[in-house]
Amino acid sequence: MKISRLKKSHKILQYFATNFNYREPYQVLIDATFCQAALQNKIIIEEQLKKYFQTQIKLLTTQCIILEAESLGAPLTGATKIVKKFHVHKCGHEGKPVTAAECIKSMTKDSRYIVATQDRTLQDRLRKVPGRCLLYLHKATPVLEEPSNASKKYVSKKSKDLLPAKIGEKIDHMKQTQGLKSSTGKEETSKKKHKGPKNPNPLSCKKSKKQKVQTTQSVHKNDKNTKLNLNAKSKTLMKPKRKRIKIPNHVKEIVKK
């Protein structure tokens, strides 16, 4: 059997287990039409279904199904022998048998059965009821039918009804874990410190063109002032040079005399 087919069957079973409480061992309710198809395709039902499901299953039938197969006579002799091998489950119609279709419908009202049938009319009826899981044979291959539209609508409606309550419970749980809500159910109001507005980061602020021009002018002015101050200081620090006076020679002679 292909792995993809096995994964698909497990996915469908998980869907019905999650949303409609199907549990292991899965109970497969088999009628005579399914046994007749298995006989024509020369397959052994128990072995084939165990390979297909690869989980615990229990094959069941009812007294009403057996009696109907026997009443049809020779065409279903082989199917009657096969269906008698399965465990006969009490259906509540003992002493007052009904048709196999009516018996299966009444059996699936409260309990969770995987209905194995080739009866198209019965399949159509069961598809209209949410939570009904169908199994049929495609030639020699068992096929677990995907959830019907009625089942999908029921699940979507149920999930929408439960969604607000679940969200509220999760929010309350998160508040309790984070200490925002007390065990009594009252929310604890924590005082927050209000901080004043912060000044912008001067590095992130761009200077305007006017400011740039003013800054450059002020830099030039400062440079000129510094130069003047340095010149003045240098003048004060420098010593005045002594001037030499030349004495004429005739004056020198007079002084010597």
XYZ file of N, CA and C in Angstrom:
771
model
N 0.837 -1.199 0.000
C 0.000 0.000 0.000
C 0.876 1.253 0.000
N 0.472 2.254 -0.740
C 1.237 3.472 -0.853
C 1.232 4.234 0.471
N 2.358 4.927 0.716
C 2.489 5.679 1.967
C 1.499 6.839 1.997
N 1.259 7.458 0.842
C 0.326 8.596 0.787
C -1.085 8.180 1.182
N -1.492 6.973 0.758
C -2.821 6.475 1.130
C -2.911 6.217 2.626
N -1.825 5.689 3.193
C -1.796 5.433 4.636
C -1.874 6.734 5.420
N -1.127 7.757 4.986
C -1.156 9.056 5.659
C -2.546 9.685 5.585
N -3.179 9.541 4.439
C -4.512 10.116 4.272
C -5.516 9.467 5.219
N -5.476 8.147 5.334
C -6.401 7.455 6.245
C -6.166 7.851 7.694
N -4.887 8.004 8.080
C -4.572 8.420 9.451
C -5.068 9.839 9.720
N -4.941 10.701 8.722
C -5.409 12.078 8.863
C -6.922 12.130 9.054
N -7.658 11.317 8.288
C -9.121 11.289 8.407
C -9.536 10.737 9.765
N -8.865 9.674 10.201
C -9.178 9.100 11.515
C -8.893 10.100 12.632
N -7.809 10.845 12.492
C -7.474 11.850 13.499
C -8.526 12.943 13.548
N -9.049 13.317 12.388
C -10.111 14.334 12.312
C -11.345 13.874 13.088
N -11.792 12.640 12.852
C -12.980 12.133 13.541
C -12.701 11.885 15.021
N -11.466 11.513 15.352
C -11.126 11.308 16.759
C -11.126 12.624 17.527
N -10.660 13.687 16.886
C -10.584 14.994 17.545
C -11.944 15.647 17.703
N -12.758 15.565 16.652
C -14.010 16.323 16.623
C -15.251 15.512 17.002
N -15.184 14.182 16.887
C -16.382 13.365 17.142
C -16.120 12.192 18.091
N -14.999 12.249 18.809
C -14.714 11.283 19.884
C -14.615 9.833 19.402
N -14.091 9.602 18.226
C -13.778 8.223 17.803
C -12.548 7.769 18.560
N -12.567 6.519 19.033
C -11.471 5.999 19.843
C -11.065 4.597 19.385
N -9.808 4.259 19.683
C -9.327 2.898 19.417
C -9.841 1.946 20.499
N -10.083 0.710 20.146
C -10.077 0.136 18.793
C -11.266 0.656 17.981
N -10.999 1.092 16.736
C -12.055 1.616 15.885
C -13.008 0.489 15.487
N -14.300 0.743 15.687
C -15.316 -0.276 15.403
C -15.847 -0.088 13.980
N -15.666 -1.136 13.159
C -16.086 -1.103 11.756
C -17.349 -1.943 11.629
N -18.445 -1.287 11.270
C -19.734 -1.963 11.120
C -19.909 -2.339 9.647
N -19.941 -3.641 9.358
C -19.912 -4.145 7.984
C -21.265 -4.737 7.622
N -21.718 -4.418 6.403
C -22.965 -5.020 5.920
C -22.672 -6.011 4.791
N -23.728 -6.649 4.282
C -23.562 -7.710 3.286
C -23.083 -7.172 1.935
N -23.423 -5.926 1.580
C -22.976 -5.376 0.301
C -21.457 -5.226 0.256
N -20.872 -4.857 1.376
C -19.404 -4.735 1.460
C -18.763 -6.119 1.322
N -19.368 -7.120 1.959
C -18.847 -8.490 1.863
C -18.971 -9.025 0.433
N -20.054 -8.690 -0.254
C -20.247 -9.119 -1.633
C -19.170 -8.511 -2.553
N -18.846 -7.243 -2.362
C -17.799 -6.593 -3.167
C -16.431 -7.195 -2.880
N -16.166 -7.534 -1.623
C -14.895 -8.164 -1.272
C -14.779 -9.553 -1.903
N -15.889 -10.273 -1.947
C -15.902 -11.607 -2.570
C -15.648 -11.511 -4.074
N -16.239 -10.539 -4.725
C -16.047 -10.369 -6.165
C -14.607 -9.968 -6.509
N -13.978 -9.171 -5.659
C -12.591 -8.740 -5.894
C -11.567 -9.674 -5.259
N -12.044 -10.756 -4.636
C -11.191 -11.818 -4.082
C -10.193 -11.267 -3.056
N -10.734 -10.564 -2.070
C -9.900 -10.071 -0.976
C -10.458 -10.567 0.352
N -9.564 -10.716 1.325
C -9.967 -11.097 2.673
C -10.130 -9.806 3.477
N -11.325 -9.561 3.949
C -11.659 -8.270 4.573
C -10.796 -7.976 5.785
N -10.659 -8.918 6.689
C -9.933 -8.680 7.933
C -8.472 -8.321 7.675
N -7.812 -9.088 6.791
C -6.406 -8.812 6.492
C -6.226 -7.463 5.791
N -7.110 -7.190 4.827
C -6.986 -5.957 4.059
C -7.217 -4.715 4.926
N -8.198 -4.776 5.816
C -8.487 -3.616 6.665
C -7.399 -3.387 7.719
N -6.799 -4.463 8.216
C -5.700 -4.301 9.174
C -4.488 -3.644 8.510
N -4.225 -4.009 7.265
C -3.131 -3.365 6.526
C -3.453 -1.904 6.242
N -4.715 -1.635 5.956
C -5.111 -0.280 5.593
C -5.068 0.665 6.793
N -5.641 0.254 7.905
C -5.706 1.134 9.072
C -4.408 1.132 9.884
N -3.746 -0.030 9.959
C -2.533 -0.192 10.758
C -2.725 0.315 12.178
N -3.840 0.007 12.738
C -4.163 0.325 14.123
C -5.190 -0.693 14.611
N -5.581 -0.596 15.846
C -6.530 -1.561 16.403
C -7.934 -1.316 15.861
N -8.510 -2.368 15.274
C -9.877 -2.273 14.752
C -10.675 -3.489 15.230
N -11.972 -3.328 15.220
C -12.885 -4.403 15.614
C -13.996 -4.481 14.576
N -14.133 -5.628 13.921
C -15.119 -5.811 12.852
C -16.424 -6.320 13.450
N -17.510 -5.614 13.165
C -18.809 -5.919 13.750
C -19.868 -6.049 12.670
N -20.949 -6.720 13.030
C -22.169 -6.747 12.226
C -23.353 -6.883 13.190
N -24.555 -6.933 12.651
C -25.755 -7.072 13.494
C -26.619 -8.218 12.995
N -27.543 -8.608 13.839
C -28.453 -9.698 13.466
C -29.355 -9.279 12.304
N -29.741 -8.027 12.242
C -30.586 -7.547 11.151
C -29.880 -7.666 9.795
N -28.576 -7.360 9.782
C -27.801 -7.459 8.540
C -27.721 -8.912 8.079
N -27.486 -9.829 9.001
C -27.379 -11.252 8.648
C -28.722 -11.778 8.129
N -29.816 -11.413 8.806
C -31.138 -11.892 8.391
C -31.522 -11.371 7.014
N -31.185 -10.120 6.725
C -31.492 -9.572 5.404
C -30.689 -10.287 4.317
N -29.396 -10.581 4.595
C -28.565 -11.292 3.615
C -29.107 -12.701 3.370
N -29.570 -13.351 4.417
C -30.127 -14.705 4.258
C -31.437 -14.676 3.463
N -32.212 -13.622 3.656
C -33.505 -13.532 2.958
C -33.347 -13.321 1.450
N -32.205 -12.757 1.028
C -31.972 -12.521 -0.394
C -31.574 -13.784 -1.153
N -31.245 -14.855 -0.439
C -31.060 -16.152 -1.073
C -29.713 -16.363 -1.724
N -29.749 -17.117 -2.832
C -28.534 -17.609 -3.492
C -27.560 -16.525 -3.937
N -27.997 -15.378 -4.482
C -27.018 -14.377 -4.943
C -26.069 -13.904 -3.845
N -26.500 -13.954 -2.603
C -25.660 -13.461 -1.498
C -25.248 -14.578 -0.541
N -25.165 -15.787 -1.041
C -24.787 -16.901 -0.174
C -23.361 -16.738 0.340
N -22.435 -16.412 -0.570
C -21.033 -16.221 -0.152
C -20.880 -15.038 0.791
N -21.586 -13.926 0.502
C -21.515 -12.751 1.376
C -22.093 -13.047 2.749
N -23.138 -13.882 2.790
C -23.742 -14.234 4.085
C -22.762 -15.030 4.937
N -22.006 -15.937 4.304
C -21.021 -16.728 5.050
C -19.906 -15.827 5.616
N -19.531 -14.852 4.828
C -18.466 -13.944 5.288
C -18.955 -13.074 6.437
N -20.152 -12.499 6.311
C -20.640 -11.571 7.320
C -20.914 -12.272 8.644
N -21.180 -13.556 8.623
C -21.426 -14.313 9.855
C -20.150 -14.534 10.668
N -18.981 -14.313 10.054
C -17.710 -14.523 10.757
C -17.393 -13.377 11.724
N -18.026 -12.253 11.518
C -17.735 -11.101 12.358
C -18.530 -11.158 13.657
N -18.082 -10.342 14.609
C -18.753 -10.285 15.903
C -20.143 -9.650 15.741
N -21.163 -10.366 16.245
C -22.544 -9.878 16.136
C -22.814 -8.952 17.324
N -23.052 -7.677 17.010
C -23.286 -6.655 18.030
C -24.790 -6.491 18.259
N -25.167 -6.273 19.506
C -26.587 -6.077 19.808
C -27.059 -4.741 19.256
N -28.142 -4.790 18.507
C -28.656 -3.571 17.867
C -29.968 -3.091 18.477
N -30.577 -3.881 19.348
C -31.850 -3.499 19.964
C -33.066 -3.881 19.160
N -32.871 -4.611 18.057
C -34.005 -5.034 17.216
C -34.259 -6.534 17.330
N -33.788 -7.112 18.422
C -33.991 -8.543 18.605
C -35.489 -8.842 18.733
N -35.936 -9.811 17.944
C -37.363 -10.165 17.920
C -38.145 -9.344 16.911
N -37.674 -8.123 16.589
C -38.343 -7.282 15.594
C -37.289 -6.743 14.614
N -36.784 -7.620 13.731
C -35.719 -7.193 12.820
C -36.199 -6.133 11.826
N -35.287 -5.251 11.459
C -35.547 -4.208 10.462
C -34.545 -4.393 9.322
N -34.653 -3.554 8.317
C -33.705 -3.641 7.200
C -32.294 -3.263 7.671
N -31.308 -3.706 6.885
C -29.915 -3.434 7.249
C -29.641 -1.927 7.292
N -30.216 -1.178 6.351
C -29.995 0.275 6.308
C -30.574 0.957 7.542
N -31.794 0.583 7.932
C -32.424 1.180 9.114
C -31.672 0.797 10.387
N -31.195 -0.434 10.423
C -30.443 -0.896 11.590
C -29.148 -0.104 11.740
N -28.443 0.103 10.635
C -27.180 0.851 10.682
C -27.432 2.303 11.067
N -28.495 2.900 10.543
C -28.824 4.283 10.893
C -29.088 4.429 12.385
N -29.818 3.487 12.951
C -30.114 3.556 14.385
C -28.870 3.278 15.222
N -27.979 2.442 14.711
C -26.748 2.123 15.450
C -25.798 3.314 15.512
N -25.810 4.117 14.477
C -24.850 5.234 14.396
C -25.367 6.521 15.044
N -26.515 6.499 15.659
C -27.053 7.713 16.291
C -26.219 8.140 17.489
N -25.894 7.190 18.366
C -25.181 7.518 19.598
C -23.727 7.042 19.585
N -23.498 5.837 19.048
C -22.147 5.265 19.054
C -21.368 5.705 17.828
N -20.041 5.527 17.886
C -19.143 5.934 16.811
C -18.662 4.698 16.055
N -19.274 4.471 14.908
C -18.909 3.342 14.061
C -18.406 3.843 12.709
N -17.407 3.135 12.152
C -17.014 3.327 10.764
C -17.876 2.378 9.937
N -18.753 2.924 9.147
C -19.729 2.105 8.409
C -19.108 1.666 7.088
N -18.942 0.340 6.919
C -18.401 -0.240 5.684
C -19.564 -0.762 4.853
N -19.879 -0.053 3.780
C -21.017 -0.425 2.941
C -20.785 0.037 1.506
N -21.414 -0.699 0.563
C -21.408 -0.323 -0.856
C -22.777 0.222 -1.275
N -23.699 0.313 -0.330
C -25.053 0.790 -0.612
C -25.023 2.315 -0.806
N -25.227 2.754 -2.047
C -25.143 4.181 -2.355
C -26.229 4.995 -1.641
N -27.403 4.442 -1.546
C -28.502 5.160 -0.882
C -28.194 5.380 0.594
N -27.676 4.350 1.237
C -27.310 4.457 2.651
C -26.155 5.444 2.833
N -25.206 5.435 1.934
C -24.091 6.376 2.011
C -24.569 7.832 1.940
N -25.499 8.088 1.015
C -26.029 9.449 0.867
C -26.764 9.901 2.128
N -27.492 8.993 2.745
C -28.209 9.343 3.979
C -27.242 9.657 5.120
N -26.191 8.853 5.230
C -25.245 9.047 6.326
C -24.388 10.305 6.136
N -24.155 10.691 4.890
C -23.370 11.912 4.637
C -24.081 13.171 5.131
N -25.373 13.124 5.208
C -26.138 14.291 5.652
C -26.089 14.489 7.168
N -25.595 13.478 7.892
C -25.526 13.538 9.356
C -24.080 13.816 9.772
N -23.835 14.836 10.583
C -22.452 15.128 11.003
C -21.854 13.992 11.819
N -20.583 13.713 11.573
C -19.850 12.735 12.374
C -19.938 11.311 11.895
N -20.475 11.080 10.700
C -20.579 9.712 10.187
C -19.374 9.429 9.289
N -18.659 8.346 9.609
C -17.440 7.948 8.892
C -17.761 6.749 8.000
N -17.440 6.871 6.709
C -17.803 5.852 5.720
C -16.560 5.168 5.159
N -16.718 3.871 4.889
C -15.668 3.060 4.277
C -16.280 2.255 3.142
N -15.610 2.228 1.997
C -16.109 1.441 0.868
C -14.924 0.872 0.099
N -15.215 -0.030 -0.826
C -14.188 -0.664 -1.645
C -14.194 -0.069 -3.039
N -13.002 0.352 -3.474
C -12.817 0.760 -4.862
C -12.027 -0.360 -5.535
N -12.758 -1.233 -6.225
C -12.187 -2.492 -6.753
C -11.676 -3.314 -5.574
N -10.356 -3.497 -5.457
C -9.837 -4.298 -4.341
C -9.221 -3.424 -3.249
N -9.429 -2.136 -3.336
C -8.784 -1.209 -2.391
C -9.804 -0.584 -1.460
N -9.602 -0.705 -0.144
C -10.497 0.002 0.795
C -10.199 1.494 0.799
N -11.252 2.284 0.875
C -11.121 3.741 0.855
C -11.932 4.319 2.008
N -11.248 5.079 2.868
C -11.931 5.785 3.958
C -12.313 7.162 3.440
N -13.606 7.425 3.405
C -14.091 8.656 2.800
C -13.761 9.863 3.678
N -13.467 10.963 3.018
C -13.182 12.210 3.735
C -14.444 12.732 4.426
N -14.275 13.580 5.435
C -15.460 14.111 6.140
C -16.418 14.804 5.182
N -17.685 14.577 5.395
C -18.721 15.169 4.549
C -18.862 16.663 4.835
N -19.613 17.337 3.983
C -19.856 18.775 4.179
C -20.608 19.055 5.478
N -21.524 18.136 5.819
C -22.261 18.305 7.073
C -21.325 18.238 8.279
N -20.350 17.333 8.233
C -19.381 17.220 9.326
C -18.501 18.455 9.410
N -18.057 18.952 8.255
C -17.192 20.136 8.238
C -17.920 21.376 8.759
N -19.175 21.537 8.349
C -19.951 22.686 8.826
C -20.164 22.619 10.334
N -20.440 21.427 10.843
C -20.643 21.251 12.277
C -19.379 21.610 13.064
N -18.227 21.163 12.561
C -16.962 21.425 13.249
C -16.626 22.913 13.219
N -16.824 23.570 12.066
C -16.524 24.998 11.963
C -17.420 25.830 12.877
N -18.694 25.467 12.955
C -19.617 26.180 13.844
C -19.242 25.971 15.301
N -18.865 24.757 15.640
C -18.474 24.441 17.017
C -17.214 25.201 17.410
N -16.256 25.287 16.493
C -15.011 25.995 16.786
C -15.249 27.493 16.947
N -16.174 28.067 16.160
C -16.491 29.493 16.287
C -17.143 29.797 17.631
N -18.009 28.876 18.099
C -18.672 29.092 19.387
C -17.688 29.009 20.550
N -16.694 28.140 20.424
C -15.747 27.946 21.522
C -14.588 28.925 21.485
N -14.382 29.585 20.365
C -13.206 30.437 20.205
C -13.146 31.602 21.188
N -14.212 32.418 21.374
C -14.115 33.539 22.327
C -13.842 33.101 23.748
N -14.473 31.990 24.173
C -14.257 31.516 25.538
C -12.816 31.063 25.738
N -12.262 30.376 24.723
C -10.884 29.912 24.839
C -9.907 31.075 24.885
N -10.162 32.088 24.067
C -9.278 33.251 24.061
C -9.312 33.967 25.409
N -10.526 34.112 25.980
C -10.651 34.748 27.291
C -9.915 33.979 28.378
N -10.003 32.647 28.342
C -9.297 31.836 29.327
C -7.787 31.992 29.181
N -7.303 32.018 27.943
C -5.860 32.166 27.728
C -5.363 33.526 28.203
N -6.145 34.565 27.958
C -5.753 35.911 28.395
C -5.686 35.985 29.918
N -6.695 35.401 30.588
C -6.701 35.398 32.056
C -5.490 34.636 32.600
N -5.173 33.511 31.961
C -4.036 32.711 32.404
C -2.735 33.485 32.237
N -2.596 34.173 31.123
C -1.386 34.964 30.879
C -1.269 36.107 31.883
N -2.396 36.731 32.217
C -2.377 37.822 33.196
C -1.949 37.322 34.570
N -2.437 36.141 34.949
C -2.074 35.587 36.255
C -0.594 35.229 36.304
N -0.087 34.632 35.213
C 1.323 34.241 35.191
C 2.248 35.448 35.228
N 1.841 36.536 34.616
C 2.660 37.741 34.576
C 2.402 38.688 35.752
N 1.489 38.298 36.637
C 1.232 39.107 37.821
C 0.349 40.295 37.597
N -0.332 40.346 36.453
C -1.233 41.465 36.175
C -2.619 41.245 36.772
N -2.896 40.026 37.173
C -4.210 39.712 37.730
C -4.023 38.856 38.958
N -4.751 39.168 40.040
C -4.651 38.399 41.273
C -5.492 37.151 41.176
N -5.311 36.252 42.140
C -6.071 35.007 42.166
C -7.549 35.239 42.396
N -7.912 36.376 42.982
C -9.334 36.672 43.216
C -10.042 37.127 41.961
N -9.283 37.427 40.926
C -9.902 37.842 39.675
C -9.819 39.324 39.410
N -9.284 40.118 40.399
C -9.186 41.567 40.227
C -7.845 41.908 39.593
N -7.916 42.788 38.663
C -6.694 43.191 37.985
C -5.927 44.187 38.846
N -4.620 43.988 38.916
C -3.758 44.865 39.693
C -3.266 45.993 38.787
N -3.553 47.217 39.245
C -3.144 48.377 38.447
C -1.768 48.824 38.910
N -0.820 48.792 38.056
C 0.543 49.204 38.373
C 0.748 50.647 37.940
N 1.330 51.475 38.894
C 1.561 52.877 38.600
C 2.784 53.011 37.698
N 2.590 53.713 36.627
C 3.687 53.931 35.696
C 4.251 55.336 35.890
N 5.546 55.462 35.826
C 6.208 56.756 35.944
C 6.108 57.486 34.620
N 5.570 58.687 34.710
C 5.432 59.495 33.508
C 6.697 60.335 33.332
N 7.393 60.099 32.315
C 8.608 60.831 32.033
C 8.310 61.978 31.082
N 9.005 63.096 31.316
C 8.810 64.257 30.461
C 9.417 64.048 29.087
N 9.157 65.006 28.218
C 9.701 64.866 26.856
C 11.213 65.010 26.860
N 11.870 64.200 26.100
C 13.317 64.221 26.010
C 13.746 65.120 24.862
N 14.917 65.773 25.074
C 15.468 66.589 24.002
C 15.991 65.694 22.881
N 15.925 66.183 21.676
C 16.426 65.357 20.571
C 17.931 65.194 20.626
N 18.418 64.138 20.079
C 19.844 63.863 20.035
C 20.525 64.885 19.126
N 21.485 65.656 19.643
C 22.111 66.698 18.796
C 22.868 66.119 17.609
N 23.365 64.888 17.748
C 24.099 64.275 16.641
C 23.183 63.919 15.474
N 21.919 63.606 15.822
C 20.972 63.223 14.778
C 20.326 64.427 14.098
N 20.480 65.631 14.689
C 19.864 66.826 14.118
C 20.805 67.460 13.101
N 20.312 67.779 11.955
C 21.096 68.434 10.910
C 21.043 69.950 11.102
N 22.188 70.593 10.931
C 22.235 72.045 11.057
C 21.741 72.699 9.778
N 21.063 73.808 9.940
C 20.573 74.535 8.775
C 21.726 75.299 8.110
N 21.489 75.768 6.878
C 22.520 76.484 6.132
C 22.890 77.811 6.810
N 21.883 78.537 7.365
C 22.133 79.796 8.045
C 23.067 79.607 9.226
N 22.805 78.528 9.967
C 23.659 78.253 11.119
C 25.089 77.969 10.687
N 25.235 77.253 9.563
C 26.583 76.941 9.067
C 27.331 78.217 8.693
N 26.620 79.156 7.990
C 27.249 80.421 7.581
C 27.667 81.228 8.804
N 26.778 81.299 9.802
C 27.086 82.059 11.014
C 28.286 81.471 11.750
N 28.315 80.150 11.803
C 29.426 79.494 12.504
C 30.748 79.750 11.804
N 30.736 79.700 10.444
C 31.978 79.951 9.708
C 32.449 81.389 9.911
N 31.510 82.380 9.893
C 31.862 83.777 10.114
C 32.451 83.987 11.506
N 31.805 83.356 12.480
C 32.314 83.508 13.845
C 33.696 82.898 13.993
N 33.956 81.820 13.255
C 35.280 81.194 13.323
C 36.336 82.134 12.749
N 35.998 82.764 11.599
C 36.956 83.703 10.994
C 37.224 84.883 11.918
N 36.169 85.447 12.532
C 36.341 86.566 13.463
C 37.233 86.178 14.627
N 36.986 84.980 15.141
C 37.799 84.515 16.257
C 39.262 84.365 15.852
N 39.489 83.899 14.626
C 40.869 83.744 14.152
C 41.562 85.103 14.073
N 40.855 86.152 13.551
C 41.436 87.491 13.448
C 41.766 88.050 14.814
N 40.838 87.896 15.753
C 41.058 88.411 17.105
C 42.260 87.755 17.759
N 42.343 86.465 17.573
C 43.474 85.745 18.181
C 44.801 86.223 17.590
N 44.820 86.475 16.268
C 46.052 86.953 15.629
C 46.466 88.334 16.182
N 45.475 89.264 16.333
C 45.768 90.595 16.866
C 46.304 90.527 18.288
N 45.676 89.677 19.067
C 46.126 89.528 20.450
C 47.549 89.002 20.521
N 47.858 88.056 19.649
C 49.201 87.492 19.643
C 50.236 88.545 19.238
N 49.879 89.375 18.257
C 50.816 90.430 17.828
C 51.068 91.439 18.938
N 49.981 91.812 19.650
C 50.141 92.774 20.741
C 51.018 92.217 21.836
N 50.789 90.964 22.161
C 51.580 90.330 23.214
C 53.048 90.247 22.814
N 53.262 89.934 21.547
C 54.654 89.813 21.089
C 55.385 91.177 21.158
N 54.655 92.262 20.857
C 55.261 93.591 20.931
C 55.643 93.966 22.344
N 54.751 93.623 23.277
C 55.045 93.969 24.665
C 56.194 93.150 25.222
N 56.275 91.939 24.780
C 57.314 91.067 25.300
C 58.695 91.427 24.719
N 58.763 91.891 23.492
C 60.050 92.223 22.869
C 60.665 93.488 23.516
N 61.986 93.491 23.833
C 62.707 94.631 24.429
C 63.074 95.638 23.337
N 62.989 96.943 23.638
C 63.387 97.955 22.635
C 64.898 97.938 22.399
N 65.306 98.121 21.184
C 66.730 98.120 20.828
C 67.373 99.478 21.213
N 68.604 99.377 21.704
C 69.353 100.600 22.054
C 69.921 101.240 20.786
N 69.701 102.568 20.652
C 70.232 103.302 19.501
C 71.641 103.831 19.820
N 72.563 103.546 18.972
C 73.939 104.029 19.143
C 74.093 105.394 18.468
N 74.621 106.334 19.241
C 74.841 107.701 18.722
C 76.322 107.832 18.332
N 76.556 108.188 17.104
C 77.925 108.365 16.643
C 78.445 109.775 17.006
N 79.611 109.833 17.650
C 80.244 111.110 18.045
C 81.277 111.475 16.985
N 81.159 112.631 16.496
C 82.173 113.048 15.493
C 83.580 113.129 16.101
N 84.573 113.055 15.266
C 85.989 112.979 15.708
C 86.459 114.262 16.411
N 86.073 115.443 15.883
C 86.557 116.690 16.489
C 86.002 116.858 17.909
N 84.844 116.247 18.132
C 84.269 116.299 19.480
C 85.050 115.405 20.389
N 85.463 114.217 19.868
C 86.238 113.289 20.661
C 87.559 113.895 21.096
N 88.195 114.691 20.178
C 89.497 115.325 20.497
C 89.322 116.379 21.594
N 88.287 117.152 21.515
C 88.047 118.163 22.537
C 87.840 117.532 23.901
N 87.108 116.406 23.874
C 86.839 115.721 25.144
C 88.108 115.185 25.726
N 89.030 114.712 24.913
C 90.289 114.158 25.404
C 91.145 115.238 26.033
N 91.170 116.467 25.473
C 91.955 117.549 26.031
C 91.429 117.974 27.376
